Amino acid sequence: MRTIVVTGSASGIGKATKALLESRGDKVIGVDLRDADVQVDLSTAAGRTALVEGVGDLTGGRIDGIVANAGLSHEIPLTMAVNYFGAVATLEGLRPFLAGSDAPRAVTTSSMASLREPDAQLVEAALAGDEATAMARATELVEGGPQHFIYPSSKNALSRWLRRNAPTPEWAGAGIPLNAIAPGVVLTAMTADMLGTEQGRESVSSHVPMPLNGYMPAESAASLFAWLVSPENTHLCGQVIFIDGGTDVVMRGDSTW
């Protein structure tokens, strides 16, 4: 039996991933704001510390996989705190617990939105590990009026952090495949309102074209997560896998990068 930590486990992709892994016989430590084994707020330093302590208490400091999935999609500073700093803290904080596993694995959630134009200042502050500056910049963006930079920037920065760190001694050198999935529009409570009307669906489709089977259920992302944290995943390193119904292909054409 493998022990996997899943953040954002109370809803959406995280909930579906937890259910799938448990159905396959894995032990899952769920992490979320509520309705979870470890209840913490990953937007705060205290919550990130509590995550590591809570998982350590429940597992004895030994796990086999990390699914750093918790995230927000709103254009608010909190999104940057959770999507980037919370995800990185989860991966780095729990990495030592993978040391005793025969097949350690780690994965996080990026997004097709990582392909969209980011705010350069916000991304660079994040990659520098300067959360105070990143949050100040996110606040400036919000105060400047309606914009669509914070969410894409959070996922762009996370994808870049992943690429930089996956091949390092701490990850690849320790035998830990570190990768990400990049979903398109997923049918969850988070997207229910914007997909609830024909006008909303048309607007979403114009920005996120998904020619293959349309919007996807959370279970599709969960199945990919399940393979990425399985022993079968031996050589995938630093990859952001676009499970998006074709959005990436439509937006980038024949470009492979």
JSON list of C-alpha atoms in Angstrom, two decimals, residues 87-195:
[
{"chain": "A", "resi": 87, "resn": "ALA", "atom": "CA", "xyz": [2.28, 24.57, -3.95]},
{"chain": "A", "resi": 88, "resn": "VAL", "atom": "CA", "xyz": [6.04, 25.08, -3.75]},
{"chain": "A", "resi": 89, "resn": "ALA", "atom": "CA", "xyz": [5.97, 24.93, 0.05]},
{"chain": "A", "resi": 90, "resn": "THR", "atom": "CA", "xyz": [3.99, 21.69, -0.15]},
{"chain": "A", "resi": 91, "resn": "LEU", "atom": "CA", "xyz": [6.45, 20.06, -2.52]},
{"chain": "A", "resi": 92, "resn": "GLU", "atom": "CA", "xyz": [9.57, 21.26, -0.74]},
{"chain": "A", "resi": 93, "resn": "GLY", "atom": "CA", "xyz": [8.20, 20.71, 2.75]},
{"chain": "A", "resi": 94, "resn": "LEU", "atom": "CA", "xyz": [7.07, 17.15, 2.11]},
{"chain": "A", "resi": 95, "resn": "ARG", "atom": "CA", "xyz": [10.00, 16.10, -0.09]},
{"chain": "A", "resi": 96, "resn": "PRO", "atom": "CA", "xyz": [12.05, 14.74, 2.87]},
{"chain": "A", "resi": 97, "resn": "PHE", "atom": "CA", "xyz": [9.16, 12.36, 3.65]},
{"chain": "A", "resi": 98, "resn": "LEU", "atom": "CA", "xyz": [9.69, 10.68, 0.26]},
{"chain": "A", "resi": 99, "resn": "ALA", "atom": "CA", "xyz": [13.19, 9.52, 1.19]},
{"chain": "A", "resi": 100, "resn": "GLY", "atom": "CA", "xyz": [12.05, 6.16, 2.54]},
{"chain": "A", "resi": 101, "resn": "SER", "atom": "CA", "xyz": [9.91, 5.22, -0.47]},
{"chain": "A", "resi": 102, "resn": "ASP", "atom": "CA", "xyz": [10.95, 2.66, -3.05]},
{"chain": "A", "resi": 103, "resn": "ALA", "atom": "CA", "xyz": [9.13, 4.69, -5.72]},
{"chain": "A", "resi": 104, "resn": "PRO", "atom": "CA", "xyz": [8.80, 8.35, -4.64]},
{"chain": "A", "resi": 105, "resn": "ARG", "atom": "CA", "xyz": [6.70, 10.58, -6.88]},
{"chain": "A", "resi": 106, "resn": "ALA", "atom": "CA", "xyz": [5.55, 14.22, -6.90]},
{"chain": "A", "resi": 107, "resn": "VAL", "atom": "CA", "xyz": [3.16, 16.19, -9.08]},
{"chain": "A", "resi": 108, "resn": "THR", "atom": "CA", "xyz": [1.42, 19.54, -9.03]},
{"chain": "A", "resi": 109, "resn": "THR", "atom": "CA", "xyz": [-1.37, 21.33, -10.90]},
{"chain": "A", "resi": 110, "resn": "SER", "atom": "CA", "xyz": [-0.53, 23.97, -13.47]},
{"chain": "A", "resi": 111, "resn": "SER", "atom": "CA", "xyz": [-3.11, 25.08, -16.06]},
{"chain": "A", "resi": 112, "resn": "MET", "atom": "CA", "xyz": [-3.61, 25.84, -19.72]},
{"chain": "A", "resi": 113, "resn": "ALA", "atom": "CA", "xyz": [-3.73, 29.43, -18.45]},
{"chain": "A", "resi": 114, "resn": "SER", "atom": "CA", "xyz": [0.04, 29.20, -18.05]},
{"chain": "A", "resi": 115, "resn": "LEU", "atom": "CA", "xyz": [0.16, 29.76, -21.83]},
{"chain": "A", "resi": 116, "resn": "ARG", "atom": "CA", "xyz": [-1.46, 33.17, -21.49]},
{"chain": "A", "resi": 117, "resn": "GLU", "atom": "CA", "xyz": [0.43, 36.42, -21.02]},
{"chain": "A", "resi": 118, "resn": "PRO", "atom": "CA", "xyz": [1.67, 36.71, -17.42]},
{"chain": "A", "resi": 119, "resn": "ASP", "atom": "CA", "xyz": [2.67, 39.77, -15.45]},
{"chain": "A", "resi": 120, "resn": "ALA", "atom": "CA", "xyz": [6.47, 39.70, -15.60]},
{"chain": "A", "resi": 121, "resn": "GLN", "atom": "CA", "xyz": [6.98, 41.47, -12.26]},
{"chain": "A", "resi": 122, "resn": "LEU", "atom": "CA", "xyz": [4.69, 39.05, -10.48]},
{"chain": "A", "resi": 123, "resn": "VAL", "atom": "CA", "xyz": [6.33, 35.97, -11.98]},
{"chain": "A", "resi": 124, "resn": "GLU", "atom": "CA", "xyz": [9.87, 37.16, -11.27]},
{"chain": "A", "resi": 125, "resn": "ALA", "atom": "CA", "xyz": [9.03, 37.99, -7.65]},
{"chain": "A", "resi": 126, "resn": "ALA", "atom": "CA", "xyz": [7.58, 34.52, -7.21]},
{"chain": "A", "resi": 127, "resn": "LEU", "atom": "CA", "xyz": [10.56, 32.76, -8.76]},
{"chain": "A", "resi": 128, "resn": "ALA", "atom": "CA", "xyz": [12.85, 34.81, -6.52]},
{"chain": "A", "resi": 129, "resn": "GLY", "atom": "CA", "xyz": [10.94, 33.48, -3.51]},
{"chain": "A", "resi": 130, "resn": "ASP", "atom": "CA", "xyz": [9.90, 37.02, -2.55]},
{"chain": "A", "resi": 131, "resn": "GLU", "atom": "CA", "xyz": [6.33, 36.52, -1.40]},
{"chain": "A", "resi": 132, "resn": "ALA", "atom": "CA", "xyz": [5.97, 40.01, 0.07]},
{"chain": "A", "resi": 133, "resn": "THR", "atom": "CA", "xyz": [6.84, 41.65, -3.25]},
{"chain": "A", "resi": 134, "resn": "ALA", "atom": "CA", "xyz": [4.65, 39.22, -5.17]},
{"chain": "A", "resi": 135, "resn": "MET", "atom": "CA", "xyz": [1.66, 39.92, -2.96]},
{"chain": "A", "resi": 136, "resn": "ALA", "atom": "CA", "xyz": [2.23, 43.66, -3.22]},
{"chain": "A", "resi": 137, "resn": "ARG", "atom": "CA", "xyz": [2.36, 43.41, -7.01]},
{"chain": "A", "resi": 138, "resn": "ALA", "atom": "CA", "xyz": [-0.81, 41.29, -7.08]},
{"chain": "A", "resi": 139, "resn": "THR", "atom": "CA", "xyz": [-2.54, 43.92, -4.96]},
{"chain": "A", "resi": 140, "resn": "GLU", "atom": "CA", "xyz": [-1.42, 46.64, -7.40]},
{"chain": "A", "resi": 141, "resn": "LEU", "atom": "CA", "xyz": [-2.91, 44.67, -10.27]},
{"chain": "A", "resi": 142, "resn": "VAL", "atom": "CA", "xyz": [-6.26, 44.32, -8.50]},
{"chain": "A", "resi": 143, "resn": "GLU", "atom": "CA", "xyz": [-6.34, 48.00, -7.55]},
{"chain": "A", "resi": 144, "resn": "GLY", "atom": "CA", "xyz": [-5.63, 48.92, -11.17]},
{"chain": "A", "resi": 145, "resn": "GLY", "atom": "CA", "xyz": [-9.00, 47.57, -12.25]},
{"chain": "A", "resi": 146, "resn": "PRO", "atom": "CA", "xyz": [-10.26, 44.43, -13.99]},
{"chain": "A", "resi": 147, "resn": "GLN", "atom": "CA", "xyz": [-7.41, 42.27, -15.24]},
{"chain": "A", "resi": 148, "resn": "HIS", "atom": "CA", "xyz": [-6.54, 38.67, -15.98]},
{"chain": "A", "resi": 149, "resn": "PHE", "atom": "CA", "xyz": [-2.93, 38.36, -14.90]},
{"chain": "A", "resi": 150, "resn": "ILE", "atom": "CA", "xyz": [-2.81, 36.87, -11.41]},
{"chain": "A", "resi": 151, "resn": "TYR", "atom": "CA", "xyz": [-4.07, 33.36, -12.15]},
{"chain": "A", "resi": 152, "resn": "PRO", "atom": "CA", "xyz": [-2.05, 32.91, -15.37]},
{"chain": "A", "resi": 153, "resn": "SER", "atom": "CA", "xyz": [1.03, 34.35, -13.64]},
{"chain": "A", "resi": 154, "resn": "SER", "atom": "CA", "xyz": [0.68, 31.95, -10.71]},
{"chain": "A", "resi": 155, "resn": "LYS", "atom": "CA", "xyz": [0.59, 28.95, -13.04]},
{"chain": "A", "resi": 156, "resn": "ASN", "atom": "CA", "xyz": [3.31, 30.31, -15.31]},
{"chain": "A", "resi": 157, "resn": "ALA", "atom": "CA", "xyz": [5.61, 30.77, -12.33]},
{"chain": "A", "resi": 158, "resn": "LEU", "atom": "CA", "xyz": [4.79, 27.31, -10.97]},
{"chain": "A", "resi": 159, "resn": "SER", "atom": "CA", "xyz": [5.54, 25.69, -14.33]},
{"chain": "A", "resi": 160, "resn": "ARG", "atom": "CA", "xyz": [8.86, 27.51, -14.54]},
{"chain": "A", "resi": 161, "resn": "TRP", "atom": "CA", "xyz": [9.77, 26.55, -10.97]},
{"chain": "A", "resi": 162, "resn": "LEU", "atom": "CA", "xyz": [8.99, 22.95, -11.88]},
{"chain": "A", "resi": 163, "resn": "ARG", "atom": "CA", "xyz": [11.23, 23.01, -14.96]},
{"chain": "A", "resi": 164, "resn": "ARG", "atom": "CA", "xyz": [14.09, 24.51, -12.99]},
{"chain": "A", "resi": 165, "resn": "ASN", "atom": "CA", "xyz": [13.89, 22.09, -10.10]},
{"chain": "A", "resi": 166, "resn": "ALA", "atom": "CA", "xyz": [12.83, 18.74, -11.57]},
{"chain": "A", "resi": 167, "resn": "PRO", "atom": "CA", "xyz": [16.30, 17.78, -12.90]},
{"chain": "A", "resi": 168, "resn": "THR", "atom": "CA", "xyz": [18.21, 18.85, -9.79]},
{"chain": "A", "resi": 169, "resn": "PRO", "atom": "CA", "xyz": [19.94, 16.54, -7.29]},
{"chain": "A", "resi": 170, "resn": "GLU", "atom": "CA", "xyz": [17.15, 17.15, -4.78]},
{"chain": "A", "resi": 171, "resn": "TRP", "atom": "CA", "xyz": [14.51, 15.73, -7.12]},
{"chain": "A", "resi": 172, "resn": "ALA", "atom": "CA", "xyz": [15.77, 13.74, -10.12]},
{"chain": "A", "resi": 173, "resn": "GLY", "atom": "CA", "xyz": [19.00, 12.96, -8.31]},
{"chain": "A", "resi": 174, "resn": "ALA", "atom": "CA", "xyz": [17.00, 11.47, -5.47]},
{"chain": "A", "resi": 175, "resn": "GLY", "atom": "CA", "xyz": [14.96, 9.35, -7.89]},
{"chain": "A", "resi": 176, "resn": "ILE", "atom": "CA", "xyz": [11.83, 11.51, -7.61]},
{"chain": "A", "resi": 177, "resn": "PRO", "atom": "CA", "xyz": [9.96, 12.28, -10.86]},
{"chain": "A", "resi": 178, "resn": "LEU", "atom": "CA", "xyz": [8.54, 15.80, -10.45]},
{"chain": "A", "resi": 179, "resn": "ASN", "atom": "CA", "xyz": [5.89, 16.82, -13.00]},
{"chain": "A", "resi": 180, "resn": "ALA", "atom": "CA", "xyz": [2.67, 18.76, -13.47]},
{"chain": "A", "resi": 181, "resn": "ILE", "atom": "CA", "xyz": [-0.65, 18.49, -15.23]},
{"chain": "A", "resi": 182, "resn": "ALA", "atom": "CA", "xyz": [-2.21, 21.47, -17.01]},
{"chain": "A", "resi": 183, "resn": "PRO", "atom": "CA", "xyz": [-5.98, 21.02, -17.25]},
{"chain": "A", "resi": 184, "resn": "GLY", "atom": "CA", "xyz": [-8.35, 22.88, -19.49]},
{"chain": "A", "resi": 185, "resn": "VAL", "atom": "CA", "xyz": [-11.85, 23.66, -18.20]},
{"chain": "A", "resi": 186, "resn": "VAL", "atom": "CA", "xyz": [-12.85, 21.07, -15.62]},
{"chain": "A", "resi": 187, "resn": "LEU", "atom": "CA", "xyz": [-16.44, 20.47, -14.56]},
{"chain": "A", "resi": 188, "resn": "THR", "atom": "CA", "xyz": [-16.24, 21.30, -10.86]},
{"chain": "A", "resi": 189, "resn": "ALA", "atom": "CA", "xyz": [-18.00, 23.57, -8.37]},
{"chain": "A", "resi": 190, "resn": "MET", "atom": "CA", "xyz": [-15.36, 26.21, -9.19]},
{"chain": "A", "resi": 191, "resn": "THR", "atom": "CA", "xyz": [-16.54, 26.45, -12.81]},
{"chain": "A", "resi": 192, "resn": "ALA", "atom": "CA", "xyz": [-20.25, 25.78, -12.31]},
{"chain": "A", "resi": 193, "resn": "ASP", "atom": "CA", "xyz": [-21.31, 29.44, -12.29]},
{"chain": "A", "resi": 194, "resn": "MET", "atom": "CA", "xyz": [-19.47, 30.48, -15.44]},
{"chain": "A", "resi": 195, "resn": "LEU", "atom": "CA", "xyz": [-20.69, 27.39, -17.31]}
]
